[in-house]
mmCIF file of C-alpha atoms in Angstrom:
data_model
loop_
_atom_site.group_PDB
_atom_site.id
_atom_site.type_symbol
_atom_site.label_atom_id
_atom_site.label_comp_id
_atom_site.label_asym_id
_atom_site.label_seq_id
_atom_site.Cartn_x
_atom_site.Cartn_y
_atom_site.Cartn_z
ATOM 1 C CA UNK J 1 -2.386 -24.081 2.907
ATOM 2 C CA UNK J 2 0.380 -23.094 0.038
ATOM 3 C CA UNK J 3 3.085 -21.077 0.245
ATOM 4 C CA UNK J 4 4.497 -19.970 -2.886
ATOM 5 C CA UNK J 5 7.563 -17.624 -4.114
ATOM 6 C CA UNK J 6 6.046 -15.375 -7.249
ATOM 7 C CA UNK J 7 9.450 -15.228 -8.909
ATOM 8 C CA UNK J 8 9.508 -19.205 -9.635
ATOM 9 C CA UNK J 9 6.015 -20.790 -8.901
ATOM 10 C CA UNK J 10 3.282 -20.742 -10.754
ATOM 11 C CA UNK J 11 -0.089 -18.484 -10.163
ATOM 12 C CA UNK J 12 -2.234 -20.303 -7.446
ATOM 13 C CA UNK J 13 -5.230 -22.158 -8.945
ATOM 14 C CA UNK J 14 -8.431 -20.208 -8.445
ATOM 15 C CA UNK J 15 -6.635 -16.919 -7.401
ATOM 16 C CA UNK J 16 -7.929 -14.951 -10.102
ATOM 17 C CA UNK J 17 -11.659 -16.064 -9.195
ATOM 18 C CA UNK J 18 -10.369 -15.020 -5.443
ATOM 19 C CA UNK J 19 -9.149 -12.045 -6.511
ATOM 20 C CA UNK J 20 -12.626 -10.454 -8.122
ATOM 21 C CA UNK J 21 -14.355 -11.531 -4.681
ATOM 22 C CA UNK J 22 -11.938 -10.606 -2.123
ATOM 23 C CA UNK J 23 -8.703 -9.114 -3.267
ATOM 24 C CA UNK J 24 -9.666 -6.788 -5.617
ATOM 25 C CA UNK J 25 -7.038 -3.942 -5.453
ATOM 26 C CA UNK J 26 -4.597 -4.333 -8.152
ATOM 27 C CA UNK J 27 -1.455 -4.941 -5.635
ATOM 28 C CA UNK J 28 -3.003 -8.444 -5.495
ATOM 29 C CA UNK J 29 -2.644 -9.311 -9.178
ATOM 30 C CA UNK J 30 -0.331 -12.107 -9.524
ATOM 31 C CA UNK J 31 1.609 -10.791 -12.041
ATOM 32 C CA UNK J 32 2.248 -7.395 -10.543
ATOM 33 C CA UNK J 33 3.733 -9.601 -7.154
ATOM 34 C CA UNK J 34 6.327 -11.454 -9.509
ATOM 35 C CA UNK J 35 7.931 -8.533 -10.887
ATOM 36 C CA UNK J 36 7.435 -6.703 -7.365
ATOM 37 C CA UNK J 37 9.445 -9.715 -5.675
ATOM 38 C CA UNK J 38 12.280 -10.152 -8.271
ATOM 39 C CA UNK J 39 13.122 -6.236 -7.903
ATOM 40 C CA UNK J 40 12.846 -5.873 -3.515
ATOM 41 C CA UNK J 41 14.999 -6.534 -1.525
ATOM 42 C CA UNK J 42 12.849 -8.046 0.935
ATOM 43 C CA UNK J 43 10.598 -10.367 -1.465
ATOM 44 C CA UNK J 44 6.925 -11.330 -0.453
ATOM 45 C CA UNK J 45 5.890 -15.027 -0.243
ATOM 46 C CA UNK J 46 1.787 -15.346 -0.856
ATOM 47 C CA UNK J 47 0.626 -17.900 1.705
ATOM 48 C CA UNK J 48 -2.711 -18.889 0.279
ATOM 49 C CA UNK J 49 -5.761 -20.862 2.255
ATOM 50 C CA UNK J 50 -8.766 -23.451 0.449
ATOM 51 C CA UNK J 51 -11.526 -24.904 1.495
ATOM 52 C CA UNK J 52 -12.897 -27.406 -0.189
ATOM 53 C CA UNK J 53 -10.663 -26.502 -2.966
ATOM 54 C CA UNK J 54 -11.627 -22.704 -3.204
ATOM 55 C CA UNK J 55 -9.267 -19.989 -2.281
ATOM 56 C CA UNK J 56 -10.462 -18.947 1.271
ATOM 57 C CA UNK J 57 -7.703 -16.684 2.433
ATOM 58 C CA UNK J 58 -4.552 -15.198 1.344
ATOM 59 C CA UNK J 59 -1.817 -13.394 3.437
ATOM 60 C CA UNK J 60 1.226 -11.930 1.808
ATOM 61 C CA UNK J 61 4.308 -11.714 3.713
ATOM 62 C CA UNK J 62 7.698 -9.635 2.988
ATOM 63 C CA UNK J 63 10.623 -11.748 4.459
ATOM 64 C CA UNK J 64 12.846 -9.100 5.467
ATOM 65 C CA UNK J 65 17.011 -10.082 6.625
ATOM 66 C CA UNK J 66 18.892 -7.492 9.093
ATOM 67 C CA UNK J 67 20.789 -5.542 7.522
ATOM 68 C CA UNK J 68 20.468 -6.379 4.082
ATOM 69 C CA UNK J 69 22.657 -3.708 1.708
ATOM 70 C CA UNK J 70 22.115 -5.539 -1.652
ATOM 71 C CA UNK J 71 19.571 -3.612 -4.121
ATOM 72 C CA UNK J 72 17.643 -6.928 -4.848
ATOM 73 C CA UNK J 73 17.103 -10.690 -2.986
ATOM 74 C CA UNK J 74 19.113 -13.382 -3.563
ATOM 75 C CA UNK J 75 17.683 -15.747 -6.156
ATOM 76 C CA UNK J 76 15.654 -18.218 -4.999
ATOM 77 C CA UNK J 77 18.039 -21.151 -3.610
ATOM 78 C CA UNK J 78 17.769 -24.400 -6.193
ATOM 79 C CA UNK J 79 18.950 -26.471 -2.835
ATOM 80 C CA UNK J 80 18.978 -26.375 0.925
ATOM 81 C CA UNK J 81 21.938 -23.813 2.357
ATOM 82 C CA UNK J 82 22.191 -22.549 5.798
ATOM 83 C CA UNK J 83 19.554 -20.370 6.846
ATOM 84 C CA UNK J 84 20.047 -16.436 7.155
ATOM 85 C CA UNK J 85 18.189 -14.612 10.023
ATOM 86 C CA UNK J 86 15.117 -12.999 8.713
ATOM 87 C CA UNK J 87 11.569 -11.824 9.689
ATOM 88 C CA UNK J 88 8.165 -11.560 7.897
ATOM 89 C CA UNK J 89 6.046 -8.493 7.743
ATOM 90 C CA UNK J 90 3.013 -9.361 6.690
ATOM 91 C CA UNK J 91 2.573 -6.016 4.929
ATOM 92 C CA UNK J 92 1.056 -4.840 0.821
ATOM 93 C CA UNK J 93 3.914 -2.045 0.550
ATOM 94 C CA UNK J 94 2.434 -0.176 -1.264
ATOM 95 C CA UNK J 95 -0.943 0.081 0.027
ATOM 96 C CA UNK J 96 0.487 0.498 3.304
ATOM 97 C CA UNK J 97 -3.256 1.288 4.914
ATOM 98 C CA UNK J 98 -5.068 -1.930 4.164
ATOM 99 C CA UNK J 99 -4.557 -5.579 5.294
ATOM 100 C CA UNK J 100 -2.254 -7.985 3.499
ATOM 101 C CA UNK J 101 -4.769 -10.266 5.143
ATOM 102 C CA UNK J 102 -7.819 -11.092 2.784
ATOM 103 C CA UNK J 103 -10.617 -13.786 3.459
ATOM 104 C CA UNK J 104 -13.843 -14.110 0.791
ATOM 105 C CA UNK J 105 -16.927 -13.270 2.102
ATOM 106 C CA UNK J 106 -17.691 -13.425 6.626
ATOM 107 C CA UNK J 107 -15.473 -15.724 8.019
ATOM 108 C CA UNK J 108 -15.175 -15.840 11.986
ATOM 109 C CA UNK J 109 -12.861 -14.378 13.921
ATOM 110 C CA UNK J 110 -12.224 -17.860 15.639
ATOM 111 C CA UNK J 111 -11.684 -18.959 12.206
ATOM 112 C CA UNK J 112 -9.583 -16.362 11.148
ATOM 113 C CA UNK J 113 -7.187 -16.609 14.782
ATOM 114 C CA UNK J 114 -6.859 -20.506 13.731
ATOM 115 C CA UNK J 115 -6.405 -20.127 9.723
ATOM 116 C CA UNK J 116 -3.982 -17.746 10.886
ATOM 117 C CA UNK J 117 -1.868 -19.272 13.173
ATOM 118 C CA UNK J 118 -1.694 -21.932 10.837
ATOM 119 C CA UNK J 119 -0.425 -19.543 8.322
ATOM 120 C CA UNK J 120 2.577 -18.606 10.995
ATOM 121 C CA UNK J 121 3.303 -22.303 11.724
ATOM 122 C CA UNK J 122 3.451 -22.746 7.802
ATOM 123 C CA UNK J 123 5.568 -20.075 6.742
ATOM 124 C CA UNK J 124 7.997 -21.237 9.686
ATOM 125 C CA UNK J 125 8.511 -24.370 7.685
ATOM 126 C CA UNK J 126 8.331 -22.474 4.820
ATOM 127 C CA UNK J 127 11.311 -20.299 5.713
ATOM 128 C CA UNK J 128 13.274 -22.903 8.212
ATOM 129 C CA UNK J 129 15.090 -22.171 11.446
ATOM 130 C CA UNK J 130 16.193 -18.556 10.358
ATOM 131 C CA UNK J 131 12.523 -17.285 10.531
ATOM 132 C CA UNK J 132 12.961 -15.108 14.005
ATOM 133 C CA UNK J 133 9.248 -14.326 14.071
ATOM 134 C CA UNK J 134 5.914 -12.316 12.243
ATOM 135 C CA UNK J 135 4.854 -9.077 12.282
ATOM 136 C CA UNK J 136 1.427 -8.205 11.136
ATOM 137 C CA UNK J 137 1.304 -4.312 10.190
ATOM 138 C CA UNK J 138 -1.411 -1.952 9.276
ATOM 139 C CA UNK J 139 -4.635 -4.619 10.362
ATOM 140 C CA UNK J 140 -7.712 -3.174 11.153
ATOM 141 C CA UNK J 141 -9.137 -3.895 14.660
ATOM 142 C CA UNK J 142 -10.934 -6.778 13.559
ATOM 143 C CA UNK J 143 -7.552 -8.639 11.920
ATOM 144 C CA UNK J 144 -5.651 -7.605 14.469
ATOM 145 C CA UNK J 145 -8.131 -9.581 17.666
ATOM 146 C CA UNK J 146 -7.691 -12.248 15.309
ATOM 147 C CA UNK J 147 -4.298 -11.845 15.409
ATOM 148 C CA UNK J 148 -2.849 -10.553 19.032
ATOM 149 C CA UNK J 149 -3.028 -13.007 22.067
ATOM 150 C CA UNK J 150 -0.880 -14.103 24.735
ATOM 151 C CA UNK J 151 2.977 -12.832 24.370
ATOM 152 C CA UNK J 152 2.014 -11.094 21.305
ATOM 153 C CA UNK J 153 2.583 -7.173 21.257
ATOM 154 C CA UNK J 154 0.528 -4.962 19.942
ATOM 155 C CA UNK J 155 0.243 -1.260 19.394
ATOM 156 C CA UNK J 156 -1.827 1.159 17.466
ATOM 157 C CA UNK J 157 -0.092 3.056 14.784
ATOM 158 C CA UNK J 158 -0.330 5.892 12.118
ATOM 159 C CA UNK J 159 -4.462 5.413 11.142
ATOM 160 C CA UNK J 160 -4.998 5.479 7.158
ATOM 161 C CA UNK J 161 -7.448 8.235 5.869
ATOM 162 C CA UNK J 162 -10.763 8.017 4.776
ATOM 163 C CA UNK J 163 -13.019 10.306 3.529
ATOM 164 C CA UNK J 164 -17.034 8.802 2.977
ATOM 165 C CA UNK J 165 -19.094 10.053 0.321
ATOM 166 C CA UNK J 166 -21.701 11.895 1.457
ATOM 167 C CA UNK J 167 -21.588 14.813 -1.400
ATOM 168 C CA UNK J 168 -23.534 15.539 -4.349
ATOM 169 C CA UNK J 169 -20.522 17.368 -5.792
ATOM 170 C CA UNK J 170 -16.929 18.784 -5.117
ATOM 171 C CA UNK J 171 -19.090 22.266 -4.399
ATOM 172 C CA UNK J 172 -20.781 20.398 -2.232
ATOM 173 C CA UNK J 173 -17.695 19.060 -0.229
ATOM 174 C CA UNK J 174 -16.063 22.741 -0.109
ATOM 175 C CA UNK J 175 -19.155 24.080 0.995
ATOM 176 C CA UNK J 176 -18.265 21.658 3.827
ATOM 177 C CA UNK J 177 -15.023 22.900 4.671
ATOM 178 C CA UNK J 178 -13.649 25.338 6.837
ATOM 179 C CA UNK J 179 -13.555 28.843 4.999
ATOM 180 C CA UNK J 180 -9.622 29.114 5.274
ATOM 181 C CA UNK J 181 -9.305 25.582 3.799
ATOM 182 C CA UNK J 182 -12.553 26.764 0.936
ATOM 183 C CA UNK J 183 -9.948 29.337 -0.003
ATOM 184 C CA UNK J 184 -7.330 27.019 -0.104
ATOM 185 C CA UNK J 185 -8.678 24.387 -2.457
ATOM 186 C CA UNK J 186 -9.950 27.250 -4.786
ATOM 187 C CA UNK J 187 -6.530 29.164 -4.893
ATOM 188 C CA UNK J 188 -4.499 25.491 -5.608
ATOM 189 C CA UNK J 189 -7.689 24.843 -8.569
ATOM 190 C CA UNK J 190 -6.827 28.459 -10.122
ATOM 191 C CA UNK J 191 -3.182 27.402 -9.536
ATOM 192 C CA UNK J 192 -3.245 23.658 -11.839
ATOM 193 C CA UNK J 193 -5.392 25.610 -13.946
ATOM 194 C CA UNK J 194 -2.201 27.373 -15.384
ATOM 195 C CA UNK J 195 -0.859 23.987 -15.857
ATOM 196 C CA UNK J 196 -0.772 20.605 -18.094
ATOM 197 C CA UNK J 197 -3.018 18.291 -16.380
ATOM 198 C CA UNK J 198 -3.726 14.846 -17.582
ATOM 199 C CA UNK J 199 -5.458 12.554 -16.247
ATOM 200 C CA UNK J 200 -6.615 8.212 -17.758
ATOM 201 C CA UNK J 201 -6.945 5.383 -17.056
ATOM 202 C CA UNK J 202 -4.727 2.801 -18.088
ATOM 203 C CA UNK J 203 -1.956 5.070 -19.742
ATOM 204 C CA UNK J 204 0.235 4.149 -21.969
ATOM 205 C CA UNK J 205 2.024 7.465 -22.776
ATOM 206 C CA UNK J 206 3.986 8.203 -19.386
ATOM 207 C CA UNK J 207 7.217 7.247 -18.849
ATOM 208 C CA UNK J 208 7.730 5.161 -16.063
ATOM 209 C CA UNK J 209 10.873 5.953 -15.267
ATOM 210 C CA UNK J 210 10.316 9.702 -14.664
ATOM 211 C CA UNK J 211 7.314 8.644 -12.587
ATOM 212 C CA UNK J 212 9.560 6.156 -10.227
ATOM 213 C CA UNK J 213 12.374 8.420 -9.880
ATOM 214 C CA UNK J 214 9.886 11.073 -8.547
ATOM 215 C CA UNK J 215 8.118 9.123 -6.362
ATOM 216 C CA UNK J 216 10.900 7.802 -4.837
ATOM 217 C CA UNK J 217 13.038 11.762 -4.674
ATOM 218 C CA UNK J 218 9.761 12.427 -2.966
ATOM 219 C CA UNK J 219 9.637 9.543 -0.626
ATOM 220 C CA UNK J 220 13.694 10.028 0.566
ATOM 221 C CA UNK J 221 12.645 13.740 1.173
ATOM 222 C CA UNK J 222 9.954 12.994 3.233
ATOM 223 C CA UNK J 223 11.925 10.111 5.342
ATOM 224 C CA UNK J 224 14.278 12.956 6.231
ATOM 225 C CA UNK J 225 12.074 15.788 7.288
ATOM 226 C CA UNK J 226 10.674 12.704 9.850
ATOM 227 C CA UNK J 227 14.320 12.282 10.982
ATOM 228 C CA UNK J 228 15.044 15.684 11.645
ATOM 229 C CA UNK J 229 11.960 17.096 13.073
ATOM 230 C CA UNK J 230 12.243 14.275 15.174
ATOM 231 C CA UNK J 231 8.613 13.392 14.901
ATOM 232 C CA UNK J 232 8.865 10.432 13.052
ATOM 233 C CA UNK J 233 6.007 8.659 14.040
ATOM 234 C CA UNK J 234 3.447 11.241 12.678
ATOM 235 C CA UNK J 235 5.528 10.031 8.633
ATOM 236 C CA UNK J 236 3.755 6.574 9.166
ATOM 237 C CA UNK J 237 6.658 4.872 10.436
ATOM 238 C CA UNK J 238 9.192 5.778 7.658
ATOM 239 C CA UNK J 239 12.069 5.290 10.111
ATOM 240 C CA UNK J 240 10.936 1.629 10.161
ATOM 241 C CA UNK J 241 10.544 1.728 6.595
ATOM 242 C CA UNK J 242 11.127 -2.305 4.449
ATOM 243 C CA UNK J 243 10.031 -1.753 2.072
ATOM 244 C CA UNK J 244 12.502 -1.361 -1.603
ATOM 245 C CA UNK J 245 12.240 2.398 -3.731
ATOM 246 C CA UNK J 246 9.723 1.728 -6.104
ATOM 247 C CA UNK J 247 10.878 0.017 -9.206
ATOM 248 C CA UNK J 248 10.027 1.466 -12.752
ATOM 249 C CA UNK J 249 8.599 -1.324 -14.179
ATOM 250 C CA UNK J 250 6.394 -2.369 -11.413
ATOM 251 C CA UNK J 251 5.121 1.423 -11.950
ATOM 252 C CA UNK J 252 4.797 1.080 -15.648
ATOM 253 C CA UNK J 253 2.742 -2.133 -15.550
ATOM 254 C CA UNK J 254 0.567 -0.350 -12.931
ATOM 255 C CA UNK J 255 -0.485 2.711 -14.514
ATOM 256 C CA UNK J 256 -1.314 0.235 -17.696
ATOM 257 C CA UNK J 257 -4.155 -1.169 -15.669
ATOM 258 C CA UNK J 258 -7.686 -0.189 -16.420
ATOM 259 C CA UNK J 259 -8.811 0.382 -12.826
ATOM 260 C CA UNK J 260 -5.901 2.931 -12.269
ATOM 261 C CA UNK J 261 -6.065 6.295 -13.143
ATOM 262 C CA UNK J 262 -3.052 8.633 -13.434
ATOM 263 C CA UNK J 263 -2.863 12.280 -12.774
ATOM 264 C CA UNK J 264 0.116 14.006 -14.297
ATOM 265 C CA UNK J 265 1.021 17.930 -14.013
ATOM 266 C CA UNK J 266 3.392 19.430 -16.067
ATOM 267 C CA UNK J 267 4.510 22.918 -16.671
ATOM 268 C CA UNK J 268 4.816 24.927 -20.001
ATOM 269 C CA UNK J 269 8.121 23.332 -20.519
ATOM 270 C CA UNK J 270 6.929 19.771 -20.017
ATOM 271 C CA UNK J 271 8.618 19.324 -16.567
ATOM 272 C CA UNK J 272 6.988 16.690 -14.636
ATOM 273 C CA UNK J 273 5.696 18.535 -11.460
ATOM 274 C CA UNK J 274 3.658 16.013 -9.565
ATOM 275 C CA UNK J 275 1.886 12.934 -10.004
ATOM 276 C CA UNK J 276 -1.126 10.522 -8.132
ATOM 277 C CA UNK J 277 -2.773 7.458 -8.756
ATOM 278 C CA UNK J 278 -5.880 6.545 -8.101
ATOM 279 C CA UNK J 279 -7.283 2.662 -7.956
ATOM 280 C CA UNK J 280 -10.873 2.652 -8.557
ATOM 281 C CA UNK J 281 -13.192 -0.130 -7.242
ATOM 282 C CA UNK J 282 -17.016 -1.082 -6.669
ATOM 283 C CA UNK J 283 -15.776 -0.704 -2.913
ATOM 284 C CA UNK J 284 -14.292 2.336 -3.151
ATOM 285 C CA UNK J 285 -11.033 4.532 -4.310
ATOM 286 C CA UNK J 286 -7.968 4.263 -3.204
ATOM 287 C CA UNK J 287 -4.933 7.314 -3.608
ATOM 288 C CA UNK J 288 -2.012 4.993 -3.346
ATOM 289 C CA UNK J 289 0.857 7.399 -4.255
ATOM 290 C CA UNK J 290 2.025 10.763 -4.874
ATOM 291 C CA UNK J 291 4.893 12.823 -5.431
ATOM 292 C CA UNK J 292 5.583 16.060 -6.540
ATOM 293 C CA UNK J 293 8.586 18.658 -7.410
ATOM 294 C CA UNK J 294 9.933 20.356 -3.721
ATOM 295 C CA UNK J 295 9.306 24.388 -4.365
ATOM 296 C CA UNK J 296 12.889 25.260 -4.188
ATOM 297 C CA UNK J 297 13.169 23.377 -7.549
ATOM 298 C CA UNK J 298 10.437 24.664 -9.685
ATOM 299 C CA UNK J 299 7.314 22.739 -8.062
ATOM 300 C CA UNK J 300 4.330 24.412 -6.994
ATOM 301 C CA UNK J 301 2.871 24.984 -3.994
ATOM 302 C CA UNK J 302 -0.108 22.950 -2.701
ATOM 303 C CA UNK J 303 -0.807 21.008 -5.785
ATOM 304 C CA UNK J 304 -1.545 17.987 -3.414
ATOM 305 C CA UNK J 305 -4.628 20.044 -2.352
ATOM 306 C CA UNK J 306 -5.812 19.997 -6.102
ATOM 307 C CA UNK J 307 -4.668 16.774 -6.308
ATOM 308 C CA UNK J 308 -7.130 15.715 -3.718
ATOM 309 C CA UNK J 309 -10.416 17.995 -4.806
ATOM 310 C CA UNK J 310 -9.806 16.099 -8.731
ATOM 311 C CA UNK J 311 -9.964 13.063 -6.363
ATOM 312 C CA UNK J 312 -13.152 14.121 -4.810
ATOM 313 C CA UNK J 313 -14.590 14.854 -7.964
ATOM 314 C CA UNK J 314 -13.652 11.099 -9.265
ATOM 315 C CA UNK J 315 -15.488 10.181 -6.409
ATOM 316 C CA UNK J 316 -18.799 11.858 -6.584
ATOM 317 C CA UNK J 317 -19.047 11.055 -10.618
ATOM 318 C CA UNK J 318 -18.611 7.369 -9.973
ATOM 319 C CA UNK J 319 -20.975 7.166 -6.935
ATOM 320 C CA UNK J 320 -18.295 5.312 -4.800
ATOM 321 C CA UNK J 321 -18.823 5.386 -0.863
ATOM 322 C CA UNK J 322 -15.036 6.284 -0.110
ATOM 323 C CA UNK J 323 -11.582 7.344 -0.701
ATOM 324 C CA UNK J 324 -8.610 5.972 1.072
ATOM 325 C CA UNK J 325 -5.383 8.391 0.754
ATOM 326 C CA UNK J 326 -3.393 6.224 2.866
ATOM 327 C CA UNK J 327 -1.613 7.553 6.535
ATOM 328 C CA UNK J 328 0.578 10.805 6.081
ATOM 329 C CA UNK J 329 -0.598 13.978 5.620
ATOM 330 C CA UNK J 330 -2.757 13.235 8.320
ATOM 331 C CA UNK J 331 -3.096 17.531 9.572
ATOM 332 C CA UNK J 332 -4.077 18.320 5.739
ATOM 333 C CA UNK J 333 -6.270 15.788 5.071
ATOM 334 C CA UNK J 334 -8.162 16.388 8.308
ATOM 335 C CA UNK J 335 -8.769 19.525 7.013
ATOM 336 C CA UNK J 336 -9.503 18.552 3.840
ATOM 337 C CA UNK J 337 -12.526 16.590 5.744
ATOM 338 C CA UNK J 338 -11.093 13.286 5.979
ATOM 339 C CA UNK J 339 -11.460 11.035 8.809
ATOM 340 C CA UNK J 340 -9.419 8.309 10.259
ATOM 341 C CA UNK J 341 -9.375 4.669 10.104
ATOM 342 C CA UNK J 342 -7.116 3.124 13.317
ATOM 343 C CA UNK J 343 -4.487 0.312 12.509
ATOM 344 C CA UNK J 344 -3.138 -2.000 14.085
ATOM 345 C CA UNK J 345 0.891 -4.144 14.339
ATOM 346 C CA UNK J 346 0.893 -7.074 15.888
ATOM 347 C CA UNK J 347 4.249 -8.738 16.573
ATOM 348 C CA UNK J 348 4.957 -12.412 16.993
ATOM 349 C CA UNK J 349 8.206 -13.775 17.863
ATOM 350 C CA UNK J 350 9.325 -17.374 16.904
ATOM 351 C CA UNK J 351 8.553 -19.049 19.969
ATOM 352 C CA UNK J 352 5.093 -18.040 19.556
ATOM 353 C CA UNK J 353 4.079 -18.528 16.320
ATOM 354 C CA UNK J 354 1.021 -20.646 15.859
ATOM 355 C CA UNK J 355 -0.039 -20.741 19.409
#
């Protein structure tokens, strides 16, 4: 097993094979971790498994320090200092509901518990005495058995949201909702119909900057509203939240890629009112983020709801079995005929790793 820092070592050999097998999302792409790590505050290692010389496995861990006020990491240390506490969150932030565990093809779960307690006994060395222990966030049930054992807590958290493709057409999925919700998603269509909406893949017209300084207005608000309605855990954990605001150019190389299409909606002035992404894949789709304008500054009620019907419609055309649209929301998107996918933290303090 490897453990390597994106900002300063090299791209793993046989990743990008990996990648097209097993890690297909595009929060996986090599290039997109380097410029994520040198701009978070909490940088990701990829810890990365062979056998026989082919990538196997891959975790990606965020190694995270108390307290840590700076806007960016340290740079990588040339020499040996004295270590600083820290813990690893083995965690894709921004694809919060799937694993930052990835193994090609069936491997066992008593091959999967050892490859990953080696992984824990690795990154130990990896990050020295300081390392206080792992936590494994979002895993499915089947990562986390691999996962959990003796002294290790775990706990079910927010589920991510799922909705399988069983339509012949976005008719076809209204027909399937409730008849308040029907009227709903029709009023918010009539709504966006008023507006600017653009949607590609791979733009290269958007400015990334607006984009990140939304999503990230939109992201503070909603971390908030969790703190004062005092029901944080239904925000998917934001009060826990490690995770850095979301840089502009990690945005702008995203919405470059082919497999991501962006959804923008502007008003007659050109005022950014909302935006989604949406990662396309033979395995599925995938609604990683969105953010729109709060009302009592110009933005418009309920355009998520259109958001997610355009979604729908990306779906049916493309013949994928699902959409992911990750784990808050959870009331509208129930309604909006979603189901749930349960997740799983495991944590694993130091004097338990690898055992």
């Amino acid at each position: 097993m490897e453990i390597v820092d994106p900002r300063v070592d090299p791209e793993p050999s046989g990743w990008a094979k990996f990648r097209k097998r097993a890690a297909t999302a595009p929060m996986w792409d090599y290039s997109l971790l380097r410029v994520e790590a040198w701009l978070s505050r909490n940088p990701p290692v990829l810890a990365v498994v062979r056998e026989g010389g082919r990538v196997l496995g891959a975790c990606l861990a965020m190694l995270c320090g108390p307290a840590r006020g700076q806007a960016f990491a340290p740079h990588p240390p040339r020499r040996w200092r004295p270590p600083a506490p820290c813990w690893a969150e083995v965690y894709l932030p921004w694809f919060s509901g799937h694993p930052a565990v990835v193994f090609r093809g069936h491997v066992p779960e008593a091959q999967q518990r050892a490859l990953l307690r080696l992984f824990e006994r690795r990154l130990a060395e990896h990050v020295g005495v300081g390392l206080l222990g792992v936590v494994y966030r979002a895993l499915p049930t089947g990562l986390a058995g691999a996962a959990s054992g003796p002294r290790r807590p775990r706990r079910e958290i927010d589920p991510t949201t799922v909705l399988a493709n069983r339509f012949d057409s976005v008719e076809d999925w209204i027909a399937a909702l409730r008849p308040p919700v029907r009227q709903a998603v029709r009023e918010s269509r009539a709504v966006a119909a008023e507006l600017d909406v653009t949607a590609g893949a791979g733009r290269t017209d958007l400015d990334a900057a607006e984009l990140a300084a939304l999503l990230n207005e939109h992201r503070a608000r909603q971390d908030a509203r969790a703190w004062r309605s005092g029901q944080r855990a239904r925000v998917a954990g934001l009060h826990l939240d490690t995770r850095s605001p979301v840089p502009t150019a990690y945005l702008d190389a995203l919405v470059r890629r082919p497999e991501v299409t962006t959804r923008t909606y502007r008003n007659g002035t050109g005022t950014l009112l909302g935006f989604h992404t949406l990662i396309d894949g033979e395995g599925g789709m995938a609604m990683p983020h969105w953010a729109a304008l709060p009302a009592e500054r110009g933005g418009v009620a309920r355009l998520s709801v259109d958001a997610y019907a355009r979604c729908v419609g990306n779906l049916v055309e493309r013949g994928r079995p699902e959409l992911t649209a990750g784990r808050t929301l959870l009331d509208l998107k129930a309604a909006l005929g979603f189901d749930t996918r349960t997740l799983v933290s495991v944590a694993v303090p130091r004097p338990v790793l690898g055992r």
